[in-house]
């Protein structure tokens, strides 16, 4: 049973920013200990690749565009931009940071229901990903009830590939593919992109590059257009934990797990690469 907090964890200004602009920037929302704990988990996975089934998507370098299991990931990938997928399913530390008391209250307020982790990504560098909308890839069961967070472990500025975003773009009417849904149909993607670009121009939405410190959390609406800026100084890391949240009440209850601390998460991963856990 999840009770929405009686007192909002957000100020009136934060609620207005969220409603009008589709994002929030929480300063120092996680502690130095939590930053270290997440870093240690990533170190552990690199140090223990044997039989490790987590997927690593390589973004730059000789293996760019390839996906490996941790077990098979060439060691040089660590010096590139990459995404380590879905540690949340088996890792209590990742969940304890992604759904800390404060973040759980805030995600609960934004979703107006109990938040559930449906995906997590660990990065050591910026993704440099094109402008996109998360519901193209992992639409919530009811289409729109998704929020995402990038929990910064490093300082973020213009040179280490910050997230960029278009404030207010979450209000653009979603593009529906020919099956009526929000997930990408490849053959129709060019039309979708043209629609989104035309909307940005018509509404004259500015492009903002995020800047923040370690421990800051950038939260965005599942329909906000965003992406990763080019990395201008590749010697700098931009380690982060990105988490996508759905509402626990939106999925069949046999697919929701709650850990001992009552944190809800999907019992399987959306790409199905890990053995599901018992709900
Ligand atoms: O951290 C980044 O560079 C982008 C992350 C992102 O866009 C996402 O996970 O949807």
XYZ file of C-alpha atoms and ligand atoms in Angstrom:
289
model
C 0.000 0.000 0.000
C 1.520 3.344 -1.038
C 0.184 6.515 0.536
C 0.885 9.740 -1.262
C 2.658 12.081 1.160
C 0.297 14.460 2.960
C 2.851 17.236 2.538
C 4.282 17.599 -0.934
C 8.036 16.930 -1.106
C 8.189 19.680 -3.767
C 7.986 23.436 -3.366
C 5.399 25.456 -5.281
C 8.189 26.647 -7.598
C 9.330 23.095 -8.270
C 5.773 22.000 -9.042
C 5.397 24.883 -11.468
C 8.704 24.069 -13.180
C 7.605 20.465 -13.505
C 4.177 21.305 -14.908
C 5.342 24.033 -17.292
C 8.811 22.832 -18.256
C 8.742 19.069 -17.672
C 11.903 18.795 -15.580
C 13.388 19.307 -12.103
C 16.955 19.853 -10.969
C 17.464 18.704 -7.375
C 20.739 19.899 -5.885
C 22.693 17.474 -3.667
C 19.798 15.030 -3.533
C 22.076 12.057 -2.930
C 24.933 11.856 -0.454
C 28.664 11.323 -0.965
C 28.223 7.839 0.539
C 25.545 7.003 -2.029
C 27.772 8.267 -4.853
C 30.596 6.041 -3.618
C 28.240 3.080 -3.237
C 27.062 3.342 -6.868
C 30.649 3.749 -8.122
C 31.668 0.668 -6.156
C 28.938 -1.410 -7.777
C 30.150 -0.431 -11.252
C 33.737 -1.253 -10.228
C 32.522 -4.606 -8.927
C 30.928 -5.516 -12.262
C 34.067 -4.620 -14.201
C 36.123 -6.665 -11.742
C 33.727 -9.658 -11.915
C 32.809 -10.187 -15.566
C 32.821 -13.990 -15.450
C 29.298 -15.283 -16.146
C 27.972 -11.747 -15.762
C 24.931 -11.416 -18.072
C 24.323 -7.660 -17.826
C 24.309 -5.989 -21.247
C 26.831 -3.324 -22.154
C 25.904 -1.120 -25.126
C 29.046 0.432 -26.578
C 28.641 3.986 -27.846
C 32.130 5.085 -29.013
C 35.382 3.485 -30.214
C 36.172 0.317 -32.154
C 33.099 -1.527 -30.847
C 30.598 1.342 -31.182
C 27.086 0.086 -31.882
C 27.749 -3.382 -30.462
C 26.128 -4.926 -27.406
C 28.049 -7.403 -25.221
C 27.271 -9.241 -22.051
C 29.593 -8.053 -19.294
C 31.163 -11.508 -19.567
C 32.318 -10.773 -23.140
C 32.940 -7.036 -23.031
C 36.447 -6.111 -24.277
C 38.286 -4.279 -21.475
C 39.043 -1.289 -23.719
C 35.310 -0.467 -23.658
C 35.805 0.938 -20.165
C 37.686 3.862 -21.745
C 34.785 4.565 -24.121
C 31.240 5.841 -23.708
C 29.015 2.879 -22.832
C 25.766 1.961 -21.088
C 25.699 -0.797 -18.455
C 22.093 -1.969 -18.420
C 19.675 -2.882 -15.684
C 21.735 -3.393 -12.545
C 18.515 -2.589 -10.644
C 17.133 -6.110 -11.104
C 19.745 -7.756 -8.898
C 21.368 -4.967 -7.002
C 20.006 -3.640 -3.760
C 22.470 -0.725 -3.690
C 21.284 0.588 -7.049
C 17.668 0.367 -5.883
C 18.447 1.979 -2.535
C 19.820 5.043 -4.338
C 17.220 5.107 -7.134
C 14.396 4.835 -4.588
C 15.933 6.528 -1.571
C 13.345 7.878 0.835
C 13.507 11.319 -0.769
C 13.498 10.181 -4.387
C 10.672 7.727 -3.738
C 8.531 10.517 -2.296
C 9.297 12.804 -5.207
C 8.698 10.170 -7.891
C 5.481 9.225 -6.069
C 4.326 12.815 -6.217
C 5.207 13.204 -9.896
C 3.499 9.941 -10.868
C 0.682 10.389 -8.323
C 1.173 6.742 -7.410
C 3.797 4.292 -6.149
C 6.919 4.533 -8.352
C 8.490 1.371 -9.719
C 11.918 1.039 -11.362
C 11.490 -0.360 -14.881
C 15.016 0.232 -16.201
C 18.415 1.455 -15.038
C 21.548 2.500 -16.919
C 25.013 3.191 -15.559
C 27.186 5.504 -17.628
C 30.780 6.622 -17.156
C 30.628 9.127 -20.006
C 27.889 11.108 -21.722
C 25.712 9.085 -24.089
C 25.898 11.644 -26.969
C 22.470 10.252 -27.861
C 20.344 12.065 -30.442
C 17.320 14.028 -29.286
C 14.654 11.522 -28.308
C 11.596 10.874 -26.169
C 11.843 7.971 -23.731
C 8.365 6.666 -24.533
C 9.660 5.857 -28.042
C 11.672 3.055 -26.416
C 9.922 2.128 -23.153
C 6.400 3.550 -23.099
C 4.608 3.115 -19.805
C 1.634 0.744 -19.926
C -0.740 3.717 -19.868
C 1.482 5.606 -22.374
C 2.388 8.707 -20.403
C 3.067 7.809 -16.781
C 6.834 7.615 -16.847
C 9.504 9.768 -15.268
C 13.271 9.422 -15.563
C 16.209 10.627 -13.500
C 19.904 11.102 -14.125
C 21.724 10.865 -10.815
C 25.100 12.560 -11.292
C 28.195 11.051 -9.749
C 30.507 13.608 -11.403
C 30.300 17.342 -12.079
C 28.507 18.058 -15.367
C 29.238 20.993 -17.640
C 29.565 21.841 -21.304
C 32.718 19.808 -21.914
C 31.780 16.323 -20.643
C 28.706 15.736 -22.788
C 25.823 17.032 -20.662
C 22.206 16.058 -21.196
C 20.428 18.640 -23.366
C 16.692 19.170 -23.359
C 13.867 21.331 -24.637
C 11.880 22.704 -21.673
C 8.150 22.501 -22.301
C 8.474 19.844 -25.008
C 6.618 17.328 -22.792
C 3.433 19.189 -23.749
C 3.770 18.439 -27.462
C 0.980 16.059 -28.474
C 2.643 12.618 -28.645
C 3.331 11.216 -32.084
C 1.355 7.996 -32.500
C 2.715 5.367 -34.841
C 0.373 3.496 -37.178
C -0.527 0.960 -34.470
C -1.718 3.826 -32.262
C 1.176 3.396 -29.862
C 4.165 5.494 -28.830
C 6.975 2.978 -29.405
C 9.028 3.470 -32.499
C 8.136 1.676 -35.707
C 11.390 1.983 -37.664
C 9.782 2.554 -41.067
C 7.811 5.514 -39.661
C 10.564 7.035 -37.556
C 11.596 9.699 -40.081
C 8.034 11.084 -40.088
C 7.980 11.079 -36.297
C 11.272 12.981 -36.118
C 10.074 15.520 -38.697
C 6.900 16.092 -36.629
C 8.866 16.606 -33.415
C 11.359 18.970 -35.081
C 8.536 21.012 -36.628
C 6.887 21.310 -33.198
C 10.130 22.490 -31.566
C 10.449 25.165 -34.249
C 6.817 26.226 -34.138
C 6.847 26.570 -30.350
C 10.355 28.125 -30.481
C 11.525 25.897 -27.654
C 15.076 26.695 -26.498
C 17.714 23.992 -26.155
C 19.212 23.909 -22.634
C 22.364 22.039 -21.644
C 22.208 20.698 -18.107
C 24.944 21.691 -15.653
C 25.247 20.428 -12.098
C 27.368 18.907 -9.386
C 27.904 15.386 -8.098
C 24.878 14.257 -6.090
C 22.487 16.407 -8.121
C 19.525 14.692 -9.721
C 17.972 15.793 -13.000
C 14.420 14.475 -13.380
C 12.465 14.619 -16.618
C 8.954 13.822 -17.817
C 8.732 10.716 -20.031
C 7.637 12.906 -22.971
C 10.415 15.518 -22.635
C 12.654 15.755 -25.715
C 16.252 15.341 -24.598
C 19.552 13.747 -25.550
C 23.302 13.772 -24.887
C 25.558 16.621 -26.072
C 28.854 15.853 -27.823
C 31.752 15.161 -25.431
C 34.271 17.919 -26.018
C 36.857 16.660 -23.532
C 36.987 12.866 -23.657
C 39.491 12.712 -20.782
C 36.635 13.723 -18.461
C 34.122 11.201 -17.215
C 30.447 11.924 -16.593
C 29.416 9.004 -14.434
C 25.714 8.738 -13.754
C 22.937 6.382 -12.816
C 19.916 6.881 -15.073
C 16.651 5.365 -13.866
C 13.277 5.096 -15.561
C 10.195 4.759 -13.363
C 6.650 3.614 -14.106
C 3.702 3.369 -11.744
C 3.622 0.032 -9.894
C -0.162 -0.036 -10.269
C 0.095 0.054 -14.082
C 1.601 -3.418 -14.516
C 0.160 -6.827 -13.571
C 0.972 -7.336 -9.911
C 2.801 -10.608 -10.671
C 5.392 -8.434 -12.464
C 6.110 -6.173 -9.484
C 8.707 -7.092 -6.870
C 9.170 -5.247 -3.598
C 12.455 -5.621 -1.779
C 12.807 -5.757 2.004
C 12.775 -1.972 2.185
C 9.523 -1.870 0.209
C 11.046 -0.514 -3.005
C 9.108 -1.608 -6.075
C 10.759 -2.767 -9.286
C 9.836 -4.672 -12.404
C 10.457 -8.432 -12.020
C 12.078 -8.583 -15.455
C 13.976 -6.252 -17.756
C 12.294 -4.663 -20.749
C 14.831 -6.156 -23.144
C 14.594 -9.566 -21.451
C 18.345 -10.176 -21.200
C 18.324 -11.164 -17.498
C 16.527 -14.024 -15.793
C 13.373 -12.598 -14.207
C 13.246 -12.590 -10.414
C 10.329 -14.116 -8.498
C 7.652 -11.528 -7.744
O 22.815 10.705 -19.872
C 22.685 10.865 -21.073
O 23.591 11.264 -21.805
C 21.337 10.635 -21.737
C 20.470 9.644 -21.037
C 19.180 9.498 -21.768
O 18.869 10.261 -22.629
C 18.254 8.433 -21.464
O 18.639 7.470 -20.786
O 17.090 8.512 -21.909
